[in-house]
Short mmCIF file of C-alpha atoms in Angstrom, two decimals:
data_model
loop_
_atom_site.label_atom_id
_atom_site.label_comp_id
_atom_site.label_asym_id
_atom_site.label_seq_id
_atom_site.Cartn_x
_atom_site.Cartn_y
_atom_site.Cartn_z
CA MET A 1 -24.72 -15.19 -11.38
CA THR A 2 -24.38 -17.38 -8.75
CA ILE A 3 -22.31 -17.39 -5.42
CA THR A 4 -21.05 -20.77 -4.69
CA ALA A 5 -18.47 -22.03 -1.99
CA THR A 6 -16.15 -25.26 -2.70
CA GLY A 7 -17.90 -28.33 -1.10
CA ILE A 8 -20.85 -26.53 -0.08
CA PRO A 9 -24.28 -25.53 -1.74
CA PRO A 10 -25.07 -22.08 -3.11
CA THR A 11 -25.60 -19.65 -0.03
CA THR A 12 -27.91 -17.26 -2.12
CA THR A 13 -30.67 -17.33 -5.05
CA PRO A 14 -29.10 -16.80 -8.54
CA ILE A 15 -29.82 -13.32 -9.41
CA GLN A 16 -29.06 -12.05 -13.27
CA THR A 17 -26.90 -8.45 -13.42
CA SER A 18 -27.97 -5.83 -16.42
CA HIS A 19 -25.52 -7.63 -18.95
CA PRO A 20 -26.05 -10.99 -19.02
CA GLY A 21 -23.49 -13.64 -18.71
CA PRO A 22 -20.79 -11.87 -16.12
CA ALA A 23 -20.78 -13.64 -12.94
CA ILE A 24 -18.68 -13.65 -9.91
CA GLU A 25 -18.46 -16.83 -8.05
CA VAL A 26 -17.19 -17.54 -4.46
CA LEU A 27 -15.04 -20.69 -4.67
CA ALA A 28 -13.77 -20.77 -0.95
CA PRO A 29 -15.69 -21.95 2.06
CA LEU A 30 -17.77 -19.57 3.89
CA GLY A 31 -17.13 -18.96 7.47
CA ALA A 32 -19.34 -17.33 10.14
CA ARG A 33 -21.05 -14.40 9.16
CA TYR A 34 -19.74 -14.34 5.60
CA ASP A 35 -23.15 -14.04 4.60
CA GLU A 36 -23.47 -11.02 5.69
CA ILE A 37 -20.45 -9.55 3.35
CA LEU A 38 -21.19 -12.02 0.40
CA THR A 39 -24.78 -10.83 -0.03
CA THR A 40 -26.51 -11.39 -3.55
CA PRO A 41 -26.82 -7.77 -4.14
CA ALA A 42 -23.37 -7.19 -3.02
CA ILE A 43 -21.72 -10.10 -5.40
CA ALA A 44 -24.25 -8.61 -8.19
CA PHE A 45 -22.07 -4.92 -7.44
CA LEU A 46 -18.79 -6.61 -7.63
CA ALA A 47 -19.71 -8.47 -11.15
CA GLU A 48 -20.65 -5.26 -12.59
CA LEU A 49 -17.21 -3.66 -11.71
CA HIS A 50 -15.56 -6.56 -13.17
CA HIS A 51 -17.74 -6.19 -16.44
CA ARG A 52 -16.81 -2.96 -16.78
CA PHE A 53 -13.29 -2.46 -15.36
CA SER A 54 -11.48 -5.90 -15.53
CA GLY A 55 -10.54 -5.40 -19.19
CA ARG A 56 -8.76 -2.02 -18.40
CA ARG A 57 -7.16 -3.19 -15.57
CA HIS A 58 -5.13 -5.71 -17.62
CA ASP A 59 -4.58 -3.07 -19.77
CA ARG A 60 -2.93 -1.14 -17.48
CA LEU A 61 -1.01 -3.81 -15.83
CA ALA A 62 0.37 -4.30 -19.34
CA ASP A 63 1.40 -0.75 -19.66
CA ARG A 64 3.28 -1.49 -16.42
CA MET A 65 5.40 -4.37 -18.32
CA ARG A 66 6.17 -2.18 -21.40
CA ARG A 67 7.10 0.69 -18.92
CA ARG A 68 9.36 -1.30 -16.72
CA PHE A 69 10.97 -3.09 -20.26
CA GLU A 70 11.90 0.61 -21.44
CA ILE A 71 13.51 1.78 -18.03
CA GLY A 72 15.65 -1.68 -18.13
CA ASN A 73 16.77 -1.05 -21.86
CA GLY A 74 18.06 2.81 -21.08
CA HIS A 75 14.71 4.94 -21.25
CA ASP A 76 14.50 6.75 -18.33
CA PRO A 77 10.94 7.89 -17.08
CA ARG A 78 10.44 11.75 -17.50
CA PHE A 79 8.04 14.38 -17.20
CA ARG A 80 5.21 13.68 -20.07
CA ASP A 81 5.05 16.13 -23.18
CA ASP A 82 1.60 14.66 -23.82
CA THR A 83 0.46 15.94 -20.59
CA ALA A 84 2.62 19.49 -20.07
CA HIS A 85 -0.75 21.39 -20.76
CA ILE A 86 -2.07 19.94 -17.53
CA ARG A 87 0.81 21.14 -15.80
CA GLU A 88 0.64 24.36 -17.16
CA ASP A 89 -2.48 25.11 -16.60
CA ALA A 90 -2.79 26.91 -12.93
CA SER A 91 -6.72 27.07 -13.02
CA TRP A 92 -7.59 23.65 -12.00
CA ARG A 93 -7.96 22.43 -8.13
CA GLY A 94 -8.69 18.80 -6.48
CA ALA A 95 -11.98 18.11 -4.56
CA GLY A 96 -10.35 18.82 -1.31
CA ALA A 97 -11.04 17.28 2.09
CA GLY A 98 -14.14 15.77 2.65
CA PRO A 99 -15.98 15.91 5.96
CA GLY A 100 -14.02 14.37 8.64
CA LEU A 101 -10.83 14.74 6.59
CA GLU A 102 -10.02 18.51 7.12
CA ASP A 103 -7.38 17.70 9.81
CA ARG A 104 -5.01 14.98 8.93
CA ARG A 105 -2.07 16.02 11.23
CA VAL A 106 -1.25 12.06 12.95
CA GLU A 107 -2.77 9.16 11.02
CA ILE A 108 -2.25 5.52 12.40
CA THR A 109 -2.15 2.58 9.75
CA GLY A 110 -2.90 -0.88 10.43
CA PRO A 111 -4.51 -4.23 9.63
CA THR A 112 -8.26 -4.63 10.06
CA ASP A 113 -8.57 -7.59 12.21
CA PRO A 114 -10.89 -6.90 15.10
CA LYS A 115 -7.81 -6.33 17.80
CA MET A 116 -5.96 -3.73 15.73
CA THR A 117 -9.38 -2.01 14.59
CA ILE A 118 -10.29 -1.43 17.95
CA ASN A 119 -7.17 -0.20 18.89
CA ALA A 120 -7.07 1.77 15.89
CA LEU A 121 -10.03 3.73 16.83
CA ASN A 122 -9.26 4.15 20.27
CA SER A 123 -5.62 5.73 19.32
CA GLY A 124 -6.52 9.19 19.34
CA ALA A 125 -5.18 9.60 15.71
CA ARG A 126 -7.16 11.96 13.36
CA VAL A 127 -7.34 9.16 10.60
CA TRP A 128 -7.24 5.40 10.58
CA LEU A 129 -5.47 3.99 7.37
CA ALA A 130 -7.51 0.61 7.35
CA ASP A 131 -5.12 -1.45 5.40
CA GLN A 132 -6.43 -4.54 3.32
CA GLU A 133 -3.10 -4.08 1.34
CA ASP A 134 0.28 -4.03 2.58
CA ALA A 135 0.04 -4.60 6.46
CA THR A 136 -2.80 -7.34 5.69
CA SER A 137 -1.68 -10.92 4.59
CA PRO A 138 -4.63 -11.77 1.77
CA THR A 139 -5.58 -14.98 3.06
CA TRP A 140 -9.47 -15.28 2.58
CA ARG A 141 -10.06 -15.40 6.14
CA ASN A 142 -8.36 -11.98 6.82
CA VAL A 143 -9.98 -10.64 3.38
CA ILE A 144 -13.67 -10.99 4.52
CA GLU A 145 -13.46 -10.80 8.17
CA GLY A 146 -11.58 -7.70 7.56
CA GLN A 147 -14.56 -6.83 5.90
CA LEU A 148 -16.91 -7.69 8.92
CA SER A 149 -14.45 -5.64 11.32
CA LEU A 150 -15.35 -2.33 9.15
CA PHE A 151 -18.80 -3.30 8.82
CA ASP A 152 -19.48 -3.65 12.81
CA ALA A 153 -17.09 -0.62 13.23
CA ILE A 154 -18.64 2.14 11.15
CA ARG A 155 -21.93 0.78 12.80
CA GLY A 156 -20.80 0.88 16.48
CA ARG A 157 -20.80 -2.48 17.64
CA LEU A 158 -17.56 -3.85 17.16
CA SER A 159 -15.90 -5.76 20.06
CA PHE A 160 -13.52 -8.60 20.50
CA THR A 161 -12.38 -11.01 23.20
CA SER A 162 -9.07 -12.60 23.27
CA PRO A 163 -8.18 -16.07 23.36
CA GLU A 164 -6.92 -15.27 26.93
CA GLY A 165 -9.95 -13.57 27.86
CA LYS A 166 -9.16 -9.97 27.41
CA GLU A 167 -11.94 -7.76 26.12
CA TYR A 168 -11.48 -5.13 23.63
CA ARG A 169 -14.04 -2.40 23.03
CA VAL A 170 -14.28 1.20 21.31
CA THR A 171 -14.23 3.45 24.09
CA ALA A 172 -13.11 6.70 22.37
CA GLU A 173 -15.54 9.73 22.20
CA ARG A 174 -13.98 10.52 18.88
CA THR A 175 -12.90 7.88 16.73
CA PRO A 176 -10.64 8.63 13.44
CA THR A 177 -12.04 9.32 10.43
CA ILE A 178 -11.55 5.60 8.48
CA VAL A 179 -9.48 5.63 5.17
CA MET A 180 -9.58 2.27 3.63
CA ARG A 181 -6.97 1.05 1.84
CA PRO A 182 -7.39 -1.71 -0.90
CA ARG A 183 -5.08 -4.16 -2.63
CA GLY A 184 -3.26 -2.59 -5.69
CA TRP A 185 -4.19 -3.70 -9.30
CA HIS A 186 -1.77 -6.06 -9.59
CA LEU A 187 -2.97 -8.38 -6.84
CA PRO A 188 -6.05 -11.13 -7.87
CA GLU A 189 -8.50 -12.73 -5.66
CA LYS A 190 -8.40 -16.21 -6.73
CA HIS A 191 -11.11 -17.29 -4.05
CA MET A 192 -13.39 -15.23 -6.42
CA ARG A 193 -13.92 -15.93 -10.13
CA PHE A 194 -14.86 -13.72 -12.82
CA THR A 195 -16.62 -14.76 -15.92
CA ASP A 196 -17.30 -12.37 -18.45
CA ARG A 197 -20.00 -12.21 -21.25
CA SER A 198 -17.73 -14.48 -23.64
CA GLY A 199 -17.58 -17.31 -21.00
CA ARG A 200 -14.23 -16.72 -20.20
CA ALA A 201 -13.25 -17.33 -16.82
CA ILE A 202 -10.33 -15.13 -14.78
CA ALA A 203 -9.38 -14.28 -11.15
CA ALA A 204 -11.28 -11.63 -9.81
CA SER A 205 -9.06 -8.32 -8.84
CA GLY A 206 -8.12 -7.63 -5.56
CA SER A 207 -8.39 -4.18 -6.19
CA LEU A 208 -12.18 -4.45 -6.91
CA VAL A 209 -13.28 -7.11 -4.29
CA ASP A 210 -11.93 -4.76 -1.47
CA PHE A 211 -12.97 -1.63 -2.64
CA GLY A 212 -16.60 -2.94 -3.82
CA LEU A 213 -17.31 -5.05 -0.96
CA TYR A 214 -16.97 -1.92 1.53
CA PHE A 215 -17.87 0.62 -1.09
CA PHE A 216 -21.24 -1.40 -1.42
CA HIS A 217 -21.71 -2.22 2.56
CA ASN A 218 -20.62 1.00 4.04
CA ALA A 219 -20.96 4.28 1.71
CA GLN A 220 -24.25 5.05 2.83
CA ALA A 221 -23.76 4.36 6.49
CA LEU A 222 -20.56 6.47 6.56
CA ILE A 223 -22.16 9.67 5.02
CA ASP A 224 -24.92 9.35 7.84
CA THR A 225 -22.36 9.59 10.16
CA GLY A 226 -20.94 12.70 8.60
CA ARG A 227 -18.30 11.25 7.29
CA GLY A 228 -17.94 9.39 3.86
CA PRO A 229 -16.56 6.49 1.92
CA TYR A 230 -12.44 7.03 1.73
CA PHE A 231 -9.95 5.52 0.03
CA TYR A 232 -6.06 5.18 -0.28
CA LEU A 233 -5.07 4.06 -3.45
CA ALA A 234 -1.73 2.05 -3.46
CA LYS A 235 1.04 1.06 -6.41
CA ILE A 236 -0.56 3.80 -8.71
CA GLU A 237 2.06 3.96 -11.88
CA SER A 238 0.29 6.81 -14.19
CA SER A 239 -2.46 8.72 -14.49
CA GLU A 240 -4.04 6.34 -16.61
CA GLU A 241 -4.32 4.17 -13.54
CA ALA A 242 -5.92 7.02 -11.43
CA ARG A 243 -8.30 7.62 -14.30
CA LEU A 244 -9.55 3.96 -14.03
CA TRP A 245 -10.01 4.41 -10.34
CA ASP A 246 -11.97 7.71 -10.96
CA ASP A 247 -13.97 5.95 -13.16
CA VAL A 248 -14.99 3.05 -10.79
CA PHE A 249 -15.82 5.90 -8.21
CA SER A 250 -17.99 7.77 -10.61
CA PHE A 251 -19.85 4.21 -11.75
CA SER A 252 -20.12 3.41 -8.10
CA GLU A 253 -21.53 6.39 -7.06
CA GLU A 254 -24.14 6.64 -9.58
CA TYR A 255 -24.77 2.79 -9.02
CA LEU A 256 -26.00 3.33 -5.55
CA GLY A 257 -27.62 6.79 -5.92
CA ILE A 258 -24.95 8.81 -3.99
CA PRO A 259 -23.82 12.29 -5.62
CA HIS A 260 -21.23 12.45 -7.77
CA GLY A 261 -17.85 13.72 -6.05
CA THR A 262 -18.76 11.82 -2.58
CA VAL A 263 -15.86 9.45 -2.85
CA ARG A 264 -12.85 10.98 -1.41
CA ALA A 265 -9.12 9.21 -2.64
CA THR A 266 -5.58 9.72 -1.30
CA VAL A 267 -3.10 8.50 -3.96
CA LEU A 268 0.21 6.92 -2.60
CA ILE A 269 3.03 8.06 -4.53
CA GLU A 270 5.33 5.20 -4.15
CA THR A 271 6.40 4.07 -7.39
CA LEU A 272 9.34 6.02 -9.57
CA PRO A 273 6.57 6.36 -12.79
CA ALA A 274 3.87 7.97 -10.44
CA ALA A 275 6.82 10.53 -9.09
CA PHE A 276 6.59 11.72 -12.85
CA GLU A 277 3.13 12.05 -12.89
CA MET A 278 2.10 13.37 -9.63
CA GLU A 279 0.09 16.63 -11.14
CA GLU A 280 -1.52 14.52 -13.81
CA ILE A 281 -2.75 11.66 -11.44
CA LEU A 282 -4.40 14.66 -9.16
CA PHE A 283 -6.02 16.10 -12.32
CA GLU A 284 -7.69 12.77 -13.33
CA LEU A 285 -9.16 12.01 -9.92
CA ARG A 286 -9.85 15.67 -9.67
CA ASP A 287 -13.21 15.25 -8.64
CA HIS A 288 -12.58 12.59 -5.91
CA CYS A 289 -9.05 13.38 -4.81
CA ALA A 290 -8.21 14.79 -1.14
CA GLY A 291 -4.34 14.50 -1.62
CA LEU A 292 -0.91 12.60 -2.05
CA ASN A 293 0.85 10.49 0.39
CA ALA A 294 4.58 9.92 0.17
CA GLY A 295 4.68 6.28 0.36
CA ARG A 296 8.63 5.85 1.21
CA TRP A 297 9.27 2.44 1.41
CA ASP A 298 7.32 1.18 -1.64
CA TYR A 299 8.86 4.15 -3.53
CA ILE A 300 12.42 2.92 -2.74
CA PHE A 301 11.18 -0.75 -3.76
CA SER A 302 10.07 0.68 -7.28
CA ILE A 303 13.55 2.48 -7.72
CA ILE A 304 15.55 -0.56 -7.39
CA LYS A 305 12.89 -2.83 -9.23
CA ASN A 306 12.89 -0.66 -12.59
CA TYR A 307 16.75 0.22 -12.06
CA ARG A 308 17.80 -3.55 -11.16
CA GLY A 309 19.84 -3.87 -14.41
CA ARG A 310 21.03 -0.71 -15.22
CA GLY A 311 24.79 -0.93 -13.66
CA ALA A 312 26.64 0.07 -10.65
CA ARG A 313 25.30 3.79 -10.68
CA PHE A 314 21.80 2.66 -9.86
CA VAL A 315 23.03 0.22 -7.06
CA LEU A 316 21.81 1.40 -3.50
CA PRO A 317 23.95 0.30 -0.01
CA ASP A 318 22.53 -0.98 3.12
CA ARG A 319 18.85 -0.51 3.37
CA SER A 320 19.48 1.48 6.64
CA GLU A 321 21.45 4.03 4.64
CA VAL A 322 18.74 5.28 2.36
CA THR A 323 16.93 7.60 4.74
CA MET A 324 14.50 10.70 4.09
CA THR A 325 17.31 13.03 3.54
CA VAL A 326 19.42 11.44 0.61
CA PRO A 327 18.86 13.90 -2.20
CA PHE A 328 16.29 11.69 -4.57
CA MET A 329 14.20 11.34 -1.58
CA ARG A 330 14.55 14.95 -0.70
CA ALA A 331 13.56 15.97 -4.30
CA TYR A 332 10.63 13.61 -4.56
CA THR A 333 9.13 14.76 -1.21
CA GLU A 334 9.57 18.35 -1.94
CA LEU A 335 8.09 18.02 -5.42
CA LEU A 336 5.24 16.48 -3.83
CA VAL A 337 4.36 18.72 -1.43
CA LYS A 338 4.74 21.81 -4.13
CA THR A 339 2.50 19.48 -6.07
CA CYS A 340 -0.20 19.00 -3.76
CA HIS A 341 -0.43 22.70 -2.37
CA LYS A 342 -0.46 23.88 -5.78
CA ARG A 343 -3.72 22.13 -6.51
CA GLY A 344 -5.48 22.98 -3.05
CA ALA A 345 -4.71 19.10 -1.86
CA PHE A 346 -3.19 17.32 1.28
CA ALA A 347 0.57 16.25 1.37
CA ILE A 348 0.70 13.53 3.59
CA GLY A 349 3.80 12.29 4.90
CA GLY A 350 5.15 8.45 5.31
CA MET A 351 5.76 5.97 8.06
CA SER A 352 9.00 5.99 9.87
CA ALA A 353 9.93 2.14 10.59
CA PHE A 354 10.89 2.50 14.24
CA ILE A 355 8.33 1.64 16.92
CA PRO A 356 8.85 1.40 20.93
CA ASN A 357 9.08 -1.56 22.83
CA ARG A 358 7.29 -1.49 25.92
CA ARG A 359 9.58 -3.51 27.62
CA ASP A 360 12.75 -1.91 26.63
CA PRO A 361 12.93 2.03 27.66
CA GLU A 362 16.31 2.20 25.61
CA VAL A 363 14.26 0.68 22.72
CA THR A 364 11.53 2.84 23.29
CA ALA A 365 13.36 6.22 24.05
CA ARG A 366 15.59 5.85 20.39
CA ALA A 367 12.44 4.96 18.27
CA ILE A 368 10.67 8.26 19.94
CA GLU A 369 13.58 10.53 18.97
CA LYS A 370 13.97 8.90 15.48
CA VAL A 371 9.97 9.70 14.86
CA ALA A 372 10.57 13.01 16.19
CA ALA A 373 13.18 14.36 13.80
CA ASP A 374 11.47 12.74 10.99
CA LYS A 375 8.41 14.22 11.73
CA LYS A 376 9.64 17.42 12.51
CA ARG A 377 11.37 17.21 9.13
CA GLU A 378 7.85 16.66 7.36
CA ALA A 379 6.20 19.31 9.28
CA GLY A 380 8.89 21.96 8.28
CA ASP A 381 8.91 20.59 4.59
CA GLY A 382 5.11 21.73 4.29
CA PHE A 383 3.29 18.14 5.12
CA ASP A 384 -0.21 18.63 6.09
CA GLY A 385 0.04 15.36 8.13
CA THR A 386 1.53 12.18 8.71
CA TRP A 387 1.74 8.24 9.45
CA VAL A 388 2.26 6.20 12.46
CA ALA A 389 2.21 2.53 12.89
CA HIS A 390 1.88 2.47 16.51
CA PRO A 391 -0.77 4.44 19.12
CA ASP A 392 2.37 5.35 21.60
CA LEU A 393 4.13 7.25 18.56
CA ILE A 394 1.05 9.80 18.24
CA PRO A 395 1.39 12.22 20.81
CA THR A 396 5.14 12.56 19.10
CA ALA A 397 3.98 13.16 15.94
CA ARG A 398 1.13 15.11 16.97
CA ALA A 399 3.64 17.71 19.03
CA GLU A 400 5.56 18.16 15.90
CA PHE A 401 2.69 19.19 13.57
CA ASP A 402 1.14 21.18 16.23
CA ALA A 403 4.30 23.20 16.62
CA VAL A 404 3.87 24.14 13.15
CA LEU A 405 0.07 23.92 12.33
CA GLY A 406 -1.03 25.37 15.83
CA ASP A 407 -4.76 25.60 15.55
CA ARG A 408 -4.64 25.41 11.59
CA PRO A 409 -6.14 22.08 10.27
CA ASN A 410 -3.44 22.01 7.63
CA GLN A 411 -0.97 24.34 5.69
CA VAL A 412 -2.30 23.80 2.32
CA ASP A 413 -2.20 27.64 1.61
CA ARG A 414 1.66 27.39 2.26
CA GLN A 415 3.06 27.12 -1.66
CA ARG A 416 6.41 25.78 -2.04
CA ASP A 417 7.45 28.20 -5.00
CA ASP A 418 11.21 27.80 -4.06
CA VAL A 419 10.93 24.13 -5.02
CA GLU A 420 12.19 23.11 -8.40
CA VAL A 421 12.51 19.52 -8.80
CA THR A 422 14.16 18.15 -12.47
CA ALA A 423 14.01 14.98 -13.35
CA ALA A 424 18.03 13.99 -12.90
CA GLN A 425 17.44 14.98 -9.40
CA LEU A 426 14.57 12.31 -8.97
CA LEU A 427 17.18 10.00 -10.68
CA ASP A 428 20.30 10.89 -8.62
CA LEU A 429 20.59 7.66 -6.65
CA HIS A 430 24.21 8.26 -5.30
CA ILE A 431 24.70 7.72 -1.59
CA GLY A 432 28.13 6.98 -1.12
CA ARG A 433 27.96 4.28 1.45
CA PRO A 434 28.96 0.75 1.28
CA ILE A 435 26.96 -2.64 1.25
CA THR A 436 28.00 -4.34 4.57
CA ALA A 437 27.93 -8.03 5.54
CA ALA A 438 25.55 -6.96 8.23
CA GLY A 439 23.05 -5.62 5.90
CA VAL A 440 22.92 -8.18 3.32
CA HIS A 441 22.46 -10.55 6.24
CA GLY A 442 19.75 -8.18 7.78
CA ASN A 443 17.91 -8.08 4.48
CA VAL A 444 17.82 -12.08 4.35
CA SER A 445 16.71 -12.31 7.86
CA VAL A 446 13.86 -9.45 7.39
CA ALA A 447 12.74 -10.96 4.31
CA ILE A 448 12.62 -14.65 5.73
CA ARG A 449 10.85 -13.63 9.08
CA TYR A 450 8.19 -11.57 7.45
CA VAL A 451 7.47 -14.15 4.76
CA GLU A 452 7.28 -16.74 7.32
CA ALA A 453 4.40 -14.47 9.33
CA TRP A 454 2.79 -13.40 6.07
CA LEU A 455 2.20 -16.84 5.39
CA ARG A 456 0.45 -17.57 8.68
CA GLY A 457 -1.61 -14.40 7.76
CA LEU A 458 -0.02 -11.64 9.37
CA GLY A 459 0.95 -8.86 7.36
CA ALA A 460 2.40 -6.25 9.98
CA VAL A 461 5.42 -7.57 11.94
CA ALA A 462 7.61 -5.80 14.35
CA ILE A 463 10.95 -7.48 13.65
CA ASP A 464 14.24 -5.98 15.46
CA ASN A 465 12.16 -2.82 16.70
CA LEU A 466 11.10 -1.94 13.38
CA MET A 467 7.77 -2.29 11.75
CA GLU A 468 7.92 -4.46 8.51
CA ASP A 469 5.09 -4.95 6.16
CA ALA A 470 5.31 -6.01 2.34
CA ALA A 471 6.93 -3.11 1.19
CA THR A 472 9.94 -3.19 3.44
CA ALA A 473 9.94 -7.18 2.59
CA GLU A 474 10.44 -6.05 -0.98
CA ILE A 475 13.27 -3.82 -0.52
CA SER A 476 15.12 -6.52 1.52
CA ARG A 477 14.55 -9.24 -1.18
CA SER A 478 15.18 -6.77 -4.44
CA GLN A 479 18.48 -5.45 -3.27
CA VAL A 480 19.56 -8.87 -2.58
CA TRP A 481 18.49 -9.89 -6.36
CA GLN A 482 20.11 -6.63 -7.78
CA TRP A 483 23.64 -7.35 -5.73
CA ILE A 484 23.76 -10.50 -7.13
CA HIS A 485 23.29 -9.44 -10.63
CA GLN A 486 25.65 -6.47 -10.40
CA ASP A 487 28.34 -8.17 -9.22
CA ARG A 488 28.37 -6.34 -5.87
CA THR A 489 30.65 -7.10 -2.99
CA THR A 490 30.66 -6.19 0.64
CA ASP A 491 32.89 -3.79 2.44
CA ASP A 492 35.20 -6.26 3.44
CA GLY A 493 35.26 -7.72 -0.13
CA THR A 494 33.40 -10.42 0.09
CA PRO A 495 31.27 -11.16 -3.50
CA ILE A 496 27.69 -11.27 -3.06
CA THR A 497 26.80 -14.58 -4.62
CA ARG A 498 23.80 -16.86 -5.00
CA GLU A 499 25.98 -19.51 -3.03
CA TYR A 500 26.70 -16.53 -0.52
CA VAL A 501 23.23 -15.84 0.00
CA GLU A 502 22.47 -19.82 0.26
CA GLY A 503 25.03 -19.53 3.15
CA LEU A 504 23.05 -16.51 4.77
CA ILE A 505 19.32 -18.35 4.35
CA ALA A 506 20.99 -21.45 6.09
CA ARG A 507 22.45 -19.16 8.57
CA VAL A 508 18.95 -17.30 9.46
CA LEU A 509 17.15 -20.37 9.64
CA GLY A 510 19.53 -21.73 12.40
CA GLU A 511 18.78 -18.37 14.18
CA VAL A 512 15.14 -18.33 14.35
CA GLU A 513 13.32 -19.83 17.22
CA ARG A 514 11.16 -22.68 15.47
CA PHE A 515 7.98 -23.67 16.77
CA ASP A 516 5.15 -26.10 15.57
CA GLY A 517 2.92 -24.59 12.65
CA ASP A 518 6.29 -22.11 11.75
CA ARG A 519 6.35 -21.43 7.84
CA PHE A 520 10.27 -20.83 7.79
CA ASP A 521 11.03 -23.50 5.71
CA ASP A 522 8.18 -22.05 3.29
CA ALA A 523 9.35 -18.68 3.65
CA ALA A 524 13.13 -19.78 2.68
CA GLU A 525 11.89 -21.07 -0.56
CA VAL A 526 9.87 -18.11 -1.56
CA PHE A 527 13.05 -15.96 -0.72
CA ARG A 528 14.85 -17.98 -3.03
CA GLU A 529 12.05 -17.91 -5.58
CA VAL A 530 12.05 -13.84 -5.46
CA SER A 531 15.82 -13.39 -5.05
CA LEU A 532 17.88 -16.01 -6.58
CA ARG A 533 16.34 -17.00 -9.50
CA GLU A 534 17.23 -15.34 -12.77
CA GLU A 535 13.67 -13.88 -13.61
CA PHE A 536 12.71 -10.91 -11.12
CA PRO A 537 9.41 -11.06 -10.05
CA ALA A 538 7.26 -7.91 -9.82
CA PHE A 539 6.11 -8.71 -6.48
CA LEU A 540 7.20 -11.00 -4.12
CA THR A 541 3.35 -11.20 -2.70
CA VAL A 542 2.13 -12.69 -6.22
CA PRO A 543 4.38 -15.90 -6.24
CA ALA A 544 3.97 -16.31 -2.49
CA TYR A 545 -0.06 -16.09 -2.99
CA ASN A 546 -0.31 -18.39 -5.71
CA ARG A 547 1.95 -21.01 -4.06
CA TYR A 548 0.46 -20.69 -0.47
CA LEU A 549 -2.34 -18.54 -0.34
CA ASP A 550 -4.78 -19.56 -3.25
#
């Protein structure tokens, strides 16, 4: 196996894995200190992961395509008959909290650049979701330098000086437990190439690269600090995908000589198919799973994606009207809490998009009011913790969970025997609100502005006093696609057509403040590709990555 970089000679000595042939090559330039992450042993580990699991990954992605086709052709998801014995067996339990995960009442989320890493570690949250997924634009620099930030932070030596000369250091006496989120199974890492034993070369898996580099370098160091290698698993669609992750964990523990069951994973239930397999997902990961999270934004996107062609009954109104209190979202979250507590697992709430603005007291007051109501509902429903996207919201979220938990670290013992959720309730998308002209314009504006920032390497962006990431941008563009293809009109009777949306694109490009090096024209082209064409791309990040970040 070799590690090479385009335009420069190999930086390490070629070595052989235990299987002749499988190899990982690095195809991008190596920046400062990249060799500390892309070491020969770490690359060998990535090659082993790809050798063992890349074929199964492609099988699971094929399953996703088949499932979307079936739903699109009228076959609604349902609770599986072939796994009923798992749901009916009351004896099994999940692995439970690992060291440092016993109290998760407030978790802060954010990307892994040095400044955001330090801010998260100083935030006072119990857990930091170190996000290499939806809050990170997967530029080569972000992928590897995010790993460097985590590598240094875990060893207590991370610092950062901004271009303006401001110094950032970790000063908190107690830092949050780190839970890293690798990219989902669908995303490639085209700056690395895997060649299998037959000589077939394919792009590496973003999931295996993110997980593998973090685990290889940091698992033992985290254990030595009294915590452990913990992960959030994104975009899971089935228990078979969960089983694949479980096998990755088990192999990786054995590879590094770490006891089986050391890894802890929290699975985001953020796809419609996964909502019908929550217990099965916990079961497949039972030696490693700490809980489930209600990933609200991707869940809404998944519903639109799967039902985009099924008629007016499945068309949602303005994004702002799809709140956590509409019936199908209530059914999904209550089922999640019941499922987790039945199996001794944690139920973690999602992220309200409202964020404070330190320069605008009115905006801040409104954000705190909205977030407080959201977290009060979650704590009252039985969630054991929740997410925030800004340090200033931690006291608000903590207060609502403190009011319910008191001195208890969680409320896993609260069984929700009062909850009975049917498939029909999970699929009842009726909200009874209109699509407005402002809602269509808002979707076009948010999607273009977010993608513009994403193309410049920013994955989490404050837009109109809301925190936007790839998931919220997906909702915005997929709603536009669906409204066009389902012949929807706005509440004033205006048909939502491609021509109408093209006019909005031009309007948005005239509204934004242009600057040297901006990517608005490129972002508009991405938006057209994922919203106005006949074909519906499963994820906007894939064509955008292929066109601009590869």
